[in-house]
């Protein structure tokens, strides 16, 4: 498949989109046509997620106005306060997908166990894992937040989907993406053939192709890490950060940008070039592997990073090679420009004890 942008023409999968108003539905359908064996089921799942995104976006842009701010008073499996918008996003995504017959099982950051398809509905051949509203602690401060999703084929043959279906390596992803609810609402996804961004036009309620074939710029501009935890970092991570800052004659000239909302930090680095990292640190003995979750945060974003020409590692191995053993397991994450991710692995290899 050839994806090229020549001058002002946009050609993807040999379809020339120049000058056309390309909705997400049209683009996904064209992509489906490029896969002769495609049945359209994956296409429909992506439509359903795009619809969920429009519904969630309708609330995130008014969060300050409607009674949806603040916390439900409950705590999720991570022990974090569940914000009302979290709960709303979680139920919208589940309810738009539980009856379609396209999924065998789901799993969400907000629920301790897998989410079975109700017995009254048929099961399908795909698995959907999602973080309904990542960065939700930022909701009350009007900071960009996001939804992250990962789609696999089921591994079990039939019947209700199982935990095994949800514990798959990122290398086996068939599609992944995120929605960022910020100054504009964008839907960014990949099915393994390029990474493509769509921007929501609220006036018509449509996502339009705005960022075809996203590639991480070769020259990175930013590094993104919570410097407030510096004293908890390993020697390797500390030296890596100094290298990124241009100390000890590294010659790097990167600016620090850290929003504290994973999707927003990742999105900026994807478009501008940079590296985001949330390393293992010693600030919380209960979180020896850092704060971010593998299944529905690190792995789907790693899939996108790689298909945009970048890389993602836990500091020692490729994120997509990690075989999950628990649904909510956490992982250190270094993600962005390949050379910067490789450099992180180099410092960790040289200065940190192997676990
Ligand atoms: P810290 C938000 O709560 C989140 O899960 C991610 O979106 C974000 O990257 C990270 O936590 C920020 O964590 O410890 O830097 O506040």
mmCIF file of C-alpha atoms and ligand atoms in Angstrom:
data_model
loop_
_atom_site.group_PDB
_atom_site.id
_atom_site.type_symbol
_atom_site.label_atom_id
_atom_site.label_comp_id
_atom_site.label_asym_id
_atom_site.label_seq_id
_atom_site.Cartn_x
_atom_site.Cartn_y
_atom_site.Cartn_z
ATOM 1 C CA UNK A 1 0.000 0.000 0.000
ATOM 2 C CA UNK A 2 1.377 3.325 -0.997
ATOM 3 C CA UNK A 3 0.656 6.321 1.183
ATOM 4 C CA UNK A 4 2.018 9.500 -0.357
ATOM 5 C CA UNK A 5 1.348 13.187 -0.155
ATOM 6 C CA UNK A 6 2.561 14.920 -3.327
ATOM 7 C CA UNK A 7 2.191 18.678 -3.281
ATOM 8 C CA UNK A 8 -1.378 19.268 -2.193
ATOM 9 C CA UNK A 9 -2.598 15.857 -3.269
ATOM 10 C CA UNK A 10 -3.305 13.266 -0.588
ATOM 11 C CA UNK A 11 -3.054 9.673 -1.801
ATOM 12 C CA UNK A 12 -3.650 6.818 0.625
ATOM 13 C CA UNK A 13 -4.057 3.195 -0.412
ATOM 14 C CA UNK A 14 -3.967 4.454 -4.041
ATOM 15 C CA UNK A 15 -7.084 6.585 -3.411
ATOM 16 C CA UNK A 16 -6.560 10.271 -4.190
ATOM 17 C CA UNK A 17 -8.259 12.314 -1.475
ATOM 18 C CA UNK A 18 -7.045 15.673 -2.777
ATOM 19 C CA UNK A 19 -9.688 18.310 -2.476
ATOM 20 C CA UNK A 20 -12.299 15.847 -1.206
ATOM 21 C CA UNK A 21 -14.211 16.228 2.047
ATOM 22 C CA UNK A 22 -13.224 12.957 3.638
ATOM 23 C CA UNK A 23 -15.247 11.817 6.617
ATOM 24 C CA UNK A 24 -13.931 9.165 8.951
ATOM 25 C CA UNK A 25 -16.598 6.796 7.636
ATOM 26 C CA UNK A 26 -15.431 7.274 4.038
ATOM 27 C CA UNK A 27 -11.755 6.902 4.940
ATOM 28 C CA UNK A 28 -12.285 3.758 6.994
ATOM 29 C CA UNK A 29 -14.469 2.284 4.227
ATOM 30 C CA UNK A 30 -11.747 2.984 1.641
ATOM 31 C CA UNK A 31 -9.242 1.341 3.957
ATOM 32 C CA UNK A 32 -11.530 -1.662 4.311
ATOM 33 C CA UNK A 33 -11.752 -1.988 0.520
ATOM 34 C CA UNK A 34 -7.961 -2.214 0.467
ATOM 35 C CA UNK A 35 -8.269 -5.473 2.467
ATOM 36 C CA UNK A 36 -10.100 -7.937 0.157
ATOM 37 C CA UNK A 37 -10.840 -10.337 2.996
ATOM 38 C CA UNK A 38 -12.284 -7.609 5.230
ATOM 39 C CA UNK A 39 -15.861 -8.282 6.324
ATOM 40 C CA UNK A 40 -16.524 -4.752 7.526
ATOM 41 C CA UNK A 41 -16.780 -5.753 11.177
ATOM 42 C CA UNK A 42 -13.634 -3.896 12.233
ATOM 43 C CA UNK A 43 -14.843 -0.909 10.216
ATOM 44 C CA UNK A 44 -18.112 -0.932 12.142
ATOM 45 C CA UNK A 45 -16.311 -1.102 15.493
ATOM 46 C CA UNK A 46 -14.286 1.975 14.537
ATOM 47 C CA UNK A 47 -17.528 3.751 13.568
ATOM 48 C CA UNK A 48 -19.029 2.851 16.943
ATOM 49 C CA UNK A 49 -15.992 4.248 18.754
ATOM 50 C CA UNK A 50 -16.169 7.429 16.673
ATOM 51 C CA UNK A 51 -19.835 7.811 17.667
ATOM 52 C CA UNK A 52 -18.937 7.283 21.326
ATOM 53 C CA UNK A 53 -16.275 9.970 20.892
ATOM 54 C CA UNK A 54 -18.847 12.450 19.568
ATOM 55 C CA UNK A 55 -21.144 11.759 22.528
ATOM 56 C CA UNK A 56 -18.317 12.059 25.070
ATOM 57 C CA UNK A 57 -17.053 15.216 23.362
ATOM 58 C CA UNK A 58 -20.500 16.750 23.718
ATOM 59 C CA UNK A 59 -20.048 16.504 27.488
ATOM 60 C CA UNK A 60 -16.338 17.338 27.835
ATOM 61 C CA UNK A 61 -16.823 20.692 26.120
ATOM 62 C CA UNK A 62 -19.593 21.612 28.554
ATOM 63 C CA UNK A 63 -18.088 19.985 31.655
ATOM 64 C CA UNK A 64 -17.948 23.343 33.347
ATOM 65 C CA UNK A 65 -21.615 24.008 32.703
ATOM 66 C CA UNK A 66 -23.522 20.828 33.341
ATOM 67 C CA UNK A 67 -23.709 18.866 36.557
ATOM 68 C CA UNK A 68 -21.006 16.426 35.439
ATOM 69 C CA UNK A 69 -17.957 17.908 37.088
ATOM 70 C CA UNK A 70 -16.423 16.535 40.161
ATOM 71 C CA UNK A 71 -16.308 13.062 41.558
ATOM 72 C CA UNK A 72 -18.854 10.319 41.981
ATOM 73 C CA UNK A 73 -17.364 9.604 45.355
ATOM 74 C CA UNK A 74 -16.483 6.077 44.157
ATOM 75 C CA UNK A 75 -12.988 4.708 43.627
ATOM 76 C CA UNK A 76 -12.006 2.561 40.600
ATOM 77 C CA UNK A 77 -9.883 -0.574 40.521
ATOM 78 C CA UNK A 78 -6.819 1.691 40.513
ATOM 79 C CA UNK A 79 -7.944 3.243 43.791
ATOM 80 C CA UNK A 80 -8.464 6.543 41.974
ATOM 81 C CA UNK A 81 -11.511 8.765 42.522
ATOM 82 C CA UNK A 82 -13.960 8.149 39.653
ATOM 83 C CA UNK A 83 -14.906 11.436 38.065
ATOM 84 C CA UNK A 84 -18.465 11.661 36.770
ATOM 85 C CA UNK A 85 -17.218 12.178 33.210
ATOM 86 C CA UNK A 86 -15.142 8.999 33.578
ATOM 87 C CA UNK A 87 -18.232 7.045 34.474
ATOM 88 C CA UNK A 88 -20.220 8.615 31.654
ATOM 89 C CA UNK A 89 -17.511 7.869 29.048
ATOM 90 C CA UNK A 90 -17.117 4.325 30.302
ATOM 91 C CA UNK A 91 -20.838 3.555 30.031
ATOM 92 C CA UNK A 92 -21.183 5.207 26.604
ATOM 93 C CA UNK A 93 -18.394 3.090 25.109
ATOM 94 C CA UNK A 94 -19.707 -0.109 26.703
ATOM 95 C CA UNK A 95 -23.358 0.451 25.753
ATOM 96 C CA UNK A 96 -22.490 1.332 22.127
ATOM 97 C CA UNK A 97 -20.605 -1.949 21.773
ATOM 98 C CA UNK A 98 -22.334 -4.526 24.010
ATOM 99 C CA UNK A 99 -25.157 -5.470 21.606
ATOM 100 C CA UNK A 100 -23.543 -5.306 18.134
ATOM 101 C CA UNK A 101 -22.425 -8.919 17.878
ATOM 102 C CA UNK A 102 -18.959 -7.704 16.868
ATOM 103 C CA UNK A 103 -17.181 -8.219 20.194
ATOM 104 C CA UNK A 104 -16.536 -11.303 22.295
ATOM 105 C CA UNK A 105 -15.550 -9.331 25.396
ATOM 106 C CA UNK A 106 -14.463 -5.894 26.591
ATOM 107 C CA UNK A 107 -12.250 -4.549 29.368
ATOM 108 C CA UNK A 108 -12.061 -1.046 30.784
ATOM 109 C CA UNK A 109 -9.681 0.857 33.044
ATOM 110 C CA UNK A 110 -12.714 1.565 35.215
ATOM 111 C CA UNK A 111 -13.616 -2.058 35.980
ATOM 112 C CA UNK A 112 -11.554 -4.659 37.869
ATOM 113 C CA UNK A 113 -12.643 -7.601 35.719
ATOM 114 C CA UNK A 114 -13.386 -8.221 32.039
ATOM 115 C CA UNK A 115 -16.753 -6.938 30.772
ATOM 116 C CA UNK A 116 -18.707 -9.833 29.236
ATOM 117 C CA UNK A 117 -21.210 -9.350 26.438
ATOM 118 C CA UNK A 118 -24.716 -9.685 27.982
ATOM 119 C CA UNK A 119 -26.137 -13.161 27.334
ATOM 120 C CA UNK A 120 -29.087 -11.718 25.350
ATOM 121 C CA UNK A 121 -26.706 -10.457 22.687
ATOM 122 C CA UNK A 122 -24.532 -12.402 20.161
ATOM 123 C CA UNK A 123 -20.756 -12.449 20.593
ATOM 124 C CA UNK A 124 -18.333 -11.600 17.804
ATOM 125 C CA UNK A 125 -14.687 -12.123 16.895
ATOM 126 C CA UNK A 126 -13.078 -8.960 18.279
ATOM 127 C CA UNK A 127 -11.957 -7.733 21.701
ATOM 128 C CA UNK A 128 -12.102 -4.089 22.803
ATOM 129 C CA UNK A 129 -9.943 -2.733 25.637
ATOM 130 C CA UNK A 130 -10.279 0.919 26.567
ATOM 131 C CA UNK A 131 -9.377 3.689 28.937
ATOM 132 C CA UNK A 132 -12.579 5.708 28.737
ATOM 133 C CA UNK A 133 -11.207 9.011 29.923
ATOM 134 C CA UNK A 134 -7.486 9.144 30.598
ATOM 135 C CA UNK A 135 -6.159 12.144 32.455
ATOM 136 C CA UNK A 136 -9.525 12.626 34.082
ATOM 137 C CA UNK A 137 -7.989 14.247 37.143
ATOM 138 C CA UNK A 138 -7.486 17.221 34.797
ATOM 139 C CA UNK A 139 -11.181 17.535 33.955
ATOM 140 C CA UNK A 140 -11.837 20.241 36.550
ATOM 141 C CA UNK A 141 -8.949 22.360 35.239
ATOM 142 C CA UNK A 142 -10.043 22.345 31.593
ATOM 143 C CA UNK A 143 -6.916 20.469 30.509
ATOM 144 C CA UNK A 144 -7.115 18.179 27.443
ATOM 145 C CA UNK A 145 -8.127 14.603 28.272
ATOM 146 C CA UNK A 146 -8.507 11.512 26.130
ATOM 147 C CA UNK A 147 -9.978 8.098 25.368
ATOM 148 C CA UNK A 148 -7.597 5.283 24.374
ATOM 149 C CA UNK A 149 -8.696 2.042 22.704
ATOM 150 C CA UNK A 150 -7.135 -1.238 21.589
ATOM 151 C CA UNK A 151 -8.766 -3.843 19.325
ATOM 152 C CA UNK A 152 -7.670 -7.494 19.040
ATOM 153 C CA UNK A 153 -9.104 -10.592 17.385
ATOM 154 C CA UNK A 154 -10.308 -13.061 20.000
ATOM 155 C CA UNK A 155 -7.957 -15.991 20.667
ATOM 156 C CA UNK A 156 -10.602 -18.393 21.989
ATOM 157 C CA UNK A 157 -12.721 -20.039 19.328
ATOM 158 C CA UNK A 158 -16.289 -19.428 20.462
ATOM 159 C CA UNK A 159 -18.580 -18.719 23.374
ATOM 160 C CA UNK A 160 -18.147 -15.762 25.732
ATOM 161 C CA UNK A 161 -14.814 -14.017 25.488
ATOM 162 C CA UNK A 162 -12.342 -14.656 28.290
ATOM 163 C CA UNK A 163 -9.519 -12.985 30.203
ATOM 164 C CA UNK A 164 -7.125 -14.810 27.849
ATOM 165 C CA UNK A 165 -8.689 -12.908 24.965
ATOM 166 C CA UNK A 166 -7.860 -9.649 26.771
ATOM 167 C CA UNK A 167 -4.281 -10.563 27.702
ATOM 168 C CA UNK A 168 -2.642 -10.331 24.274
ATOM 169 C CA UNK A 169 0.694 -8.852 23.204
ATOM 170 C CA UNK A 170 0.470 -5.431 21.593
ATOM 171 C CA UNK A 171 2.078 -6.989 18.512
ATOM 172 C CA UNK A 172 -1.249 -8.734 17.910
ATOM 173 C CA UNK A 173 -3.289 -5.528 17.819
ATOM 174 C CA UNK A 174 -5.481 -5.172 14.726
ATOM 175 C CA UNK A 175 -6.289 -1.528 15.451
ATOM 176 C CA UNK A 176 -5.667 1.089 18.116
ATOM 177 C CA UNK A 177 -6.258 4.772 18.606
ATOM 178 C CA UNK A 178 -7.239 7.628 20.828
ATOM 179 C CA UNK A 179 -9.569 10.595 20.940
ATOM 180 C CA UNK A 180 -8.232 13.834 22.401
ATOM 181 C CA UNK A 181 -10.792 16.261 23.816
ATOM 182 C CA UNK A 182 -8.896 19.532 23.662
ATOM 183 C CA UNK A 183 -8.995 22.835 21.781
ATOM 184 C CA UNK A 184 -10.518 20.599 19.118
ATOM 185 C CA UNK A 185 -11.656 16.993 19.324
ATOM 186 C CA UNK A 186 -9.481 14.660 17.277
ATOM 187 C CA UNK A 187 -9.773 10.955 16.518
ATOM 188 C CA UNK A 188 -6.400 9.343 15.733
ATOM 189 C CA UNK A 189 -6.172 5.665 14.792
ATOM 190 C CA UNK A 190 -4.240 3.027 12.881
ATOM 191 C CA UNK A 191 -5.121 -0.400 11.529
ATOM 192 C CA UNK A 192 -1.450 -0.971 10.775
ATOM 193 C CA UNK A 193 -1.376 1.020 7.547
ATOM 194 C CA UNK A 194 -0.310 4.498 8.633
ATOM 195 C CA UNK A 195 -1.675 6.671 11.429
ATOM 196 C CA UNK A 196 -4.517 9.021 10.528
ATOM 197 C CA UNK A 197 -6.084 11.960 12.323
ATOM 198 C CA UNK A 198 -9.618 13.318 12.013
ATOM 199 C CA UNK A 199 -10.935 16.538 13.489
ATOM 200 C CA UNK A 200 -14.529 16.885 14.708
ATOM 201 C CA UNK A 201 -16.599 19.592 13.078
ATOM 202 C CA UNK A 202 -19.172 20.138 15.804
ATOM 203 C CA UNK A 203 -21.440 22.115 13.507
ATOM 204 C CA UNK A 204 -22.208 18.975 11.495
ATOM 205 C CA UNK A 205 -21.141 16.335 14.031
ATOM 206 C CA UNK A 206 -18.611 14.754 11.664
ATOM 207 C CA UNK A 207 -14.951 13.796 11.949
ATOM 208 C CA UNK A 208 -13.089 14.984 8.828
ATOM 209 C CA UNK A 209 -9.659 13.794 7.662
ATOM 210 C CA UNK A 210 -7.231 16.466 8.806
ATOM 211 C CA UNK A 211 -3.964 14.581 9.429
ATOM 212 C CA UNK A 212 -3.468 11.736 6.901
ATOM 213 C CA UNK A 213 -0.421 9.497 7.292
ATOM 214 C CA UNK A 214 0.989 11.098 10.445
ATOM 215 C CA UNK A 215 4.756 10.569 10.803
ATOM 216 C CA UNK A 216 6.730 11.599 13.866
ATOM 217 C CA UNK A 217 9.094 14.407 12.699
ATOM 218 C CA UNK A 218 12.703 13.200 12.591
ATOM 219 C CA UNK A 219 13.849 16.214 14.610
ATOM 220 C CA UNK A 220 12.362 16.054 18.099
ATOM 221 C CA UNK A 221 11.302 19.265 19.841
ATOM 222 C CA UNK A 222 10.177 18.093 23.293
ATOM 223 C CA UNK A 223 10.782 15.754 26.140
ATOM 224 C CA UNK A 224 7.894 15.030 28.510
ATOM 225 C CA UNK A 225 8.372 13.727 32.022
ATOM 226 C CA UNK A 226 7.227 14.721 35.502
ATOM 227 C CA UNK A 227 10.437 16.322 36.777
ATOM 228 C CA UNK A 228 8.836 16.552 40.196
ATOM 229 C CA UNK A 229 9.679 12.891 40.734
ATOM 230 C CA UNK A 230 13.344 13.251 39.788
ATOM 231 C CA UNK A 231 14.562 12.154 43.221
ATOM 232 C CA UNK A 232 12.675 8.873 42.800
ATOM 233 C CA UNK A 233 14.285 8.019 39.442
ATOM 234 C CA UNK A 234 16.989 5.437 38.777
ATOM 235 C CA UNK A 235 20.512 6.561 37.895
ATOM 236 C CA UNK A 236 19.944 5.657 34.247
ATOM 237 C CA UNK A 237 16.744 7.728 33.949
ATOM 238 C CA UNK A 238 18.369 10.663 35.705
ATOM 239 C CA UNK A 239 21.370 10.610 33.353
ATOM 240 C CA UNK A 240 19.060 10.161 30.351
ATOM 241 C CA UNK A 241 17.121 13.257 31.364
ATOM 242 C CA UNK A 242 20.332 15.276 31.722
ATOM 243 C CA UNK A 243 21.316 14.094 28.231
ATOM 244 C CA UNK A 244 17.986 15.275 26.832
ATOM 245 C CA UNK A 245 18.564 18.623 28.576
ATOM 246 C CA UNK A 246 21.872 19.031 26.754
ATOM 247 C CA UNK A 247 24.031 18.613 29.870
ATOM 248 C CA UNK A 248 27.461 16.972 29.693
ATOM 249 C CA UNK A 249 27.860 18.141 26.107
ATOM 250 C CA UNK A 250 25.085 15.949 24.665
ATOM 251 C CA UNK A 251 24.245 18.695 22.243
ATOM 252 C CA UNK A 252 20.482 18.057 22.596
ATOM 253 C CA UNK A 253 18.283 21.135 22.756
ATOM 254 C CA UNK A 254 14.858 19.821 23.759
ATOM 255 C CA UNK A 255 12.178 21.817 25.578
ATOM 256 C CA UNK A 256 10.273 20.296 28.471
ATOM 257 C CA UNK A 257 6.539 20.017 27.933
ATOM 258 C CA UNK A 258 4.494 18.009 30.450
ATOM 259 C CA UNK A 259 0.726 18.277 30.661
ATOM 260 C CA UNK A 260 0.115 15.323 32.963
ATOM 261 C CA UNK A 261 -2.503 13.959 30.580
ATOM 262 C CA UNK A 262 -1.047 11.014 28.655
ATOM 263 C CA UNK A 263 -3.074 11.424 25.466
ATOM 264 C CA UNK A 264 -2.305 15.156 25.269
ATOM 265 C CA UNK A 265 1.405 14.626 25.904
ATOM 266 C CA UNK A 266 1.571 11.784 23.388
ATOM 267 C CA UNK A 267 -0.419 13.704 20.749
ATOM 268 C CA UNK A 268 1.868 16.737 20.929
ATOM 269 C CA UNK A 269 4.996 14.604 20.582
ATOM 270 C CA UNK A 270 3.443 12.589 17.723
ATOM 271 C CA UNK A 271 2.893 15.779 15.726
ATOM 272 C CA UNK A 272 5.908 17.840 16.836
ATOM 273 C CA UNK A 273 8.485 15.162 17.570
ATOM 274 C CA UNK A 274 9.603 14.229 21.049
ATOM 275 C CA UNK A 275 9.754 11.607 23.739
ATOM 276 C CA UNK A 276 7.337 11.012 26.629
ATOM 277 C CA UNK A 277 8.379 8.853 29.518
ATOM 278 C CA UNK A 278 6.843 7.668 32.755
ATOM 279 C CA UNK A 279 9.611 5.537 34.218
ATOM 280 C CA UNK A 280 9.538 3.064 37.037
ATOM 281 C CA UNK A 281 10.196 5.130 40.121
ATOM 282 C CA UNK A 282 10.381 4.663 43.852
ATOM 283 C CA UNK A 283 7.717 7.178 44.877
ATOM 284 C CA UNK A 284 5.120 4.505 45.576
ATOM 285 C CA UNK A 285 6.234 1.006 46.630
ATOM 286 C CA UNK A 286 2.864 -0.251 45.402
ATOM 287 C CA UNK A 287 3.748 0.951 41.874
ATOM 288 C CA UNK A 288 7.268 -0.388 41.244
ATOM 289 C CA UNK A 289 6.656 -0.360 37.486
ATOM 290 C CA UNK A 290 5.378 3.208 37.238
ATOM 291 C CA UNK A 291 1.816 4.429 36.931
ATOM 292 C CA UNK A 292 0.741 3.687 33.356
ATOM 293 C CA UNK A 293 -1.153 0.567 32.361
ATOM 294 C CA UNK A 294 0.042 -1.762 29.606
ATOM 295 C CA UNK A 295 -3.170 -3.095 28.062
ATOM 296 C CA UNK A 296 -5.144 0.075 27.364
ATOM 297 C CA UNK A 297 -2.539 2.850 27.592
ATOM 298 C CA UNK A 298 1.037 1.840 26.693
ATOM 299 C CA UNK A 299 0.302 -0.897 24.125
ATOM 300 C CA UNK A 300 -2.206 0.995 21.924
ATOM 301 C CA UNK A 301 -0.058 4.141 21.958
ATOM 302 C CA UNK A 302 3.014 2.020 21.177
ATOM 303 C CA UNK A 303 1.158 0.585 18.145
ATOM 304 C CA UNK A 304 0.478 4.121 16.925
ATOM 305 C CA UNK A 305 4.027 5.317 17.660
ATOM 306 C CA UNK A 306 5.553 2.472 15.643
ATOM 307 C CA UNK A 307 3.178 2.964 12.703
ATOM 308 C CA UNK A 308 4.112 6.657 12.724
ATOM 309 C CA UNK A 309 7.831 5.797 12.498
ATOM 310 C CA UNK A 310 8.572 5.988 16.216
ATOM 311 C CA UNK A 311 9.167 3.491 19.017
ATOM 312 C CA UNK A 312 7.966 2.510 22.485
ATOM 313 C CA UNK A 313 9.826 0.638 25.210
ATOM 314 C CA UNK A 314 9.590 -0.133 28.894
ATOM 315 C CA UNK A 315 13.230 0.868 29.100
ATOM 316 C CA UNK A 316 14.507 -2.615 28.352
ATOM 317 C CA UNK A 317 12.166 -4.147 25.765
ATOM 318 C CA UNK A 318 9.686 -3.150 23.063
ATOM 319 C CA UNK A 319 6.256 -2.495 24.583
ATOM 320 C CA UNK A 320 4.540 -4.523 21.837
ATOM 321 C CA UNK A 321 6.593 -7.588 22.745
ATOM 322 C CA UNK A 322 5.365 -7.682 26.354
ATOM 323 C CA UNK A 323 2.989 -10.554 27.131
ATOM 324 C CA UNK A 324 0.466 -9.223 29.701
ATOM 325 C CA UNK A 325 -0.266 -11.460 32.680
ATOM 326 C CA UNK A 326 -2.761 -9.207 34.465
ATOM 327 C CA UNK A 327 -5.483 -6.976 33.021
ATOM 328 C CA UNK A 328 -4.391 -3.799 34.827
ATOM 329 C CA UNK A 329 -0.673 -4.430 34.993
ATOM 330 C CA UNK A 330 1.497 -1.351 34.805
ATOM 331 C CA UNK A 331 4.642 -0.702 32.832
ATOM 332 C CA UNK A 332 7.323 1.937 32.579
ATOM 333 C CA UNK A 333 6.879 3.729 29.231
ATOM 334 C CA UNK A 334 9.326 5.554 26.948
ATOM 335 C CA UNK A 335 7.558 6.523 23.703
ATOM 336 C CA UNK A 336 8.233 8.811 20.737
ATOM 337 C CA UNK A 337 11.170 9.346 18.389
ATOM 338 C CA UNK A 338 13.002 6.054 17.869
ATOM 339 C CA UNK A 339 16.463 7.511 18.495
ATOM 340 C CA UNK A 340 15.357 9.036 21.812
ATOM 341 C CA UNK A 341 13.687 5.809 22.953
ATOM 342 C CA UNK A 342 16.821 3.852 22.010
ATOM 343 C CA UNK A 343 18.944 6.308 24.005
ATOM 344 C CA UNK A 344 16.778 5.725 27.088
ATOM 345 C CA UNK A 345 17.390 1.975 26.775
ATOM 346 C CA UNK A 346 21.129 2.663 26.425
ATOM 347 C CA UNK A 347 21.312 4.691 29.663
ATOM 348 C CA UNK A 348 19.194 2.178 31.549
ATOM 349 C CA UNK A 349 21.303 -0.713 30.263
ATOM 350 C CA UNK A 350 24.491 1.043 31.322
ATOM 351 C CA UNK A 351 23.500 2.463 34.722
ATOM 352 C CA UNK A 352 20.600 0.430 36.108
ATOM 353 C CA UNK A 353 20.650 -3.062 37.487
ATOM 354 C CA UNK A 354 18.602 -5.509 35.466
ATOM 355 C CA UNK A 355 15.527 -6.464 37.516
HETATM 356 P P1 LIG B 1 1.621 12.210 37.235
HETATM 357 C C1 LIG B 1 -3.387 10.902 34.392
HETATM 358 O O1 LIG B 1 -3.816 10.691 35.716
HETATM 359 C C2 LIG B 1 -2.369 9.826 34.061
HETATM 360 O O2 LIG B 1 -2.896 8.571 34.228
HETATM 361 C C3 LIG B 1 -1.853 10.016 32.644
HETATM 362 O O3 LIG B 1 -2.812 10.559 31.800
HETATM 363 C C4 LIG B 1 -0.677 10.944 32.826
HETATM 364 O O4 LIG B 1 0.321 10.762 31.835
HETATM 365 C C5 LIG B 1 -0.156 10.547 34.204
HETATM 366 O O5 LIG B 1 -1.250 9.996 34.921
HETATM 367 C C6 LIG B 1 0.361 11.739 34.966
HETATM 368 O O6 LIG B 1 0.851 11.233 36.203
HETATM 369 O O7 LIG B 1 2.110 11.260 38.312
HETATM 370 O O8 LIG B 1 2.751 12.838 36.462
HETATM 371 O O9 LIG B 1 0.607 13.207 37.692
#
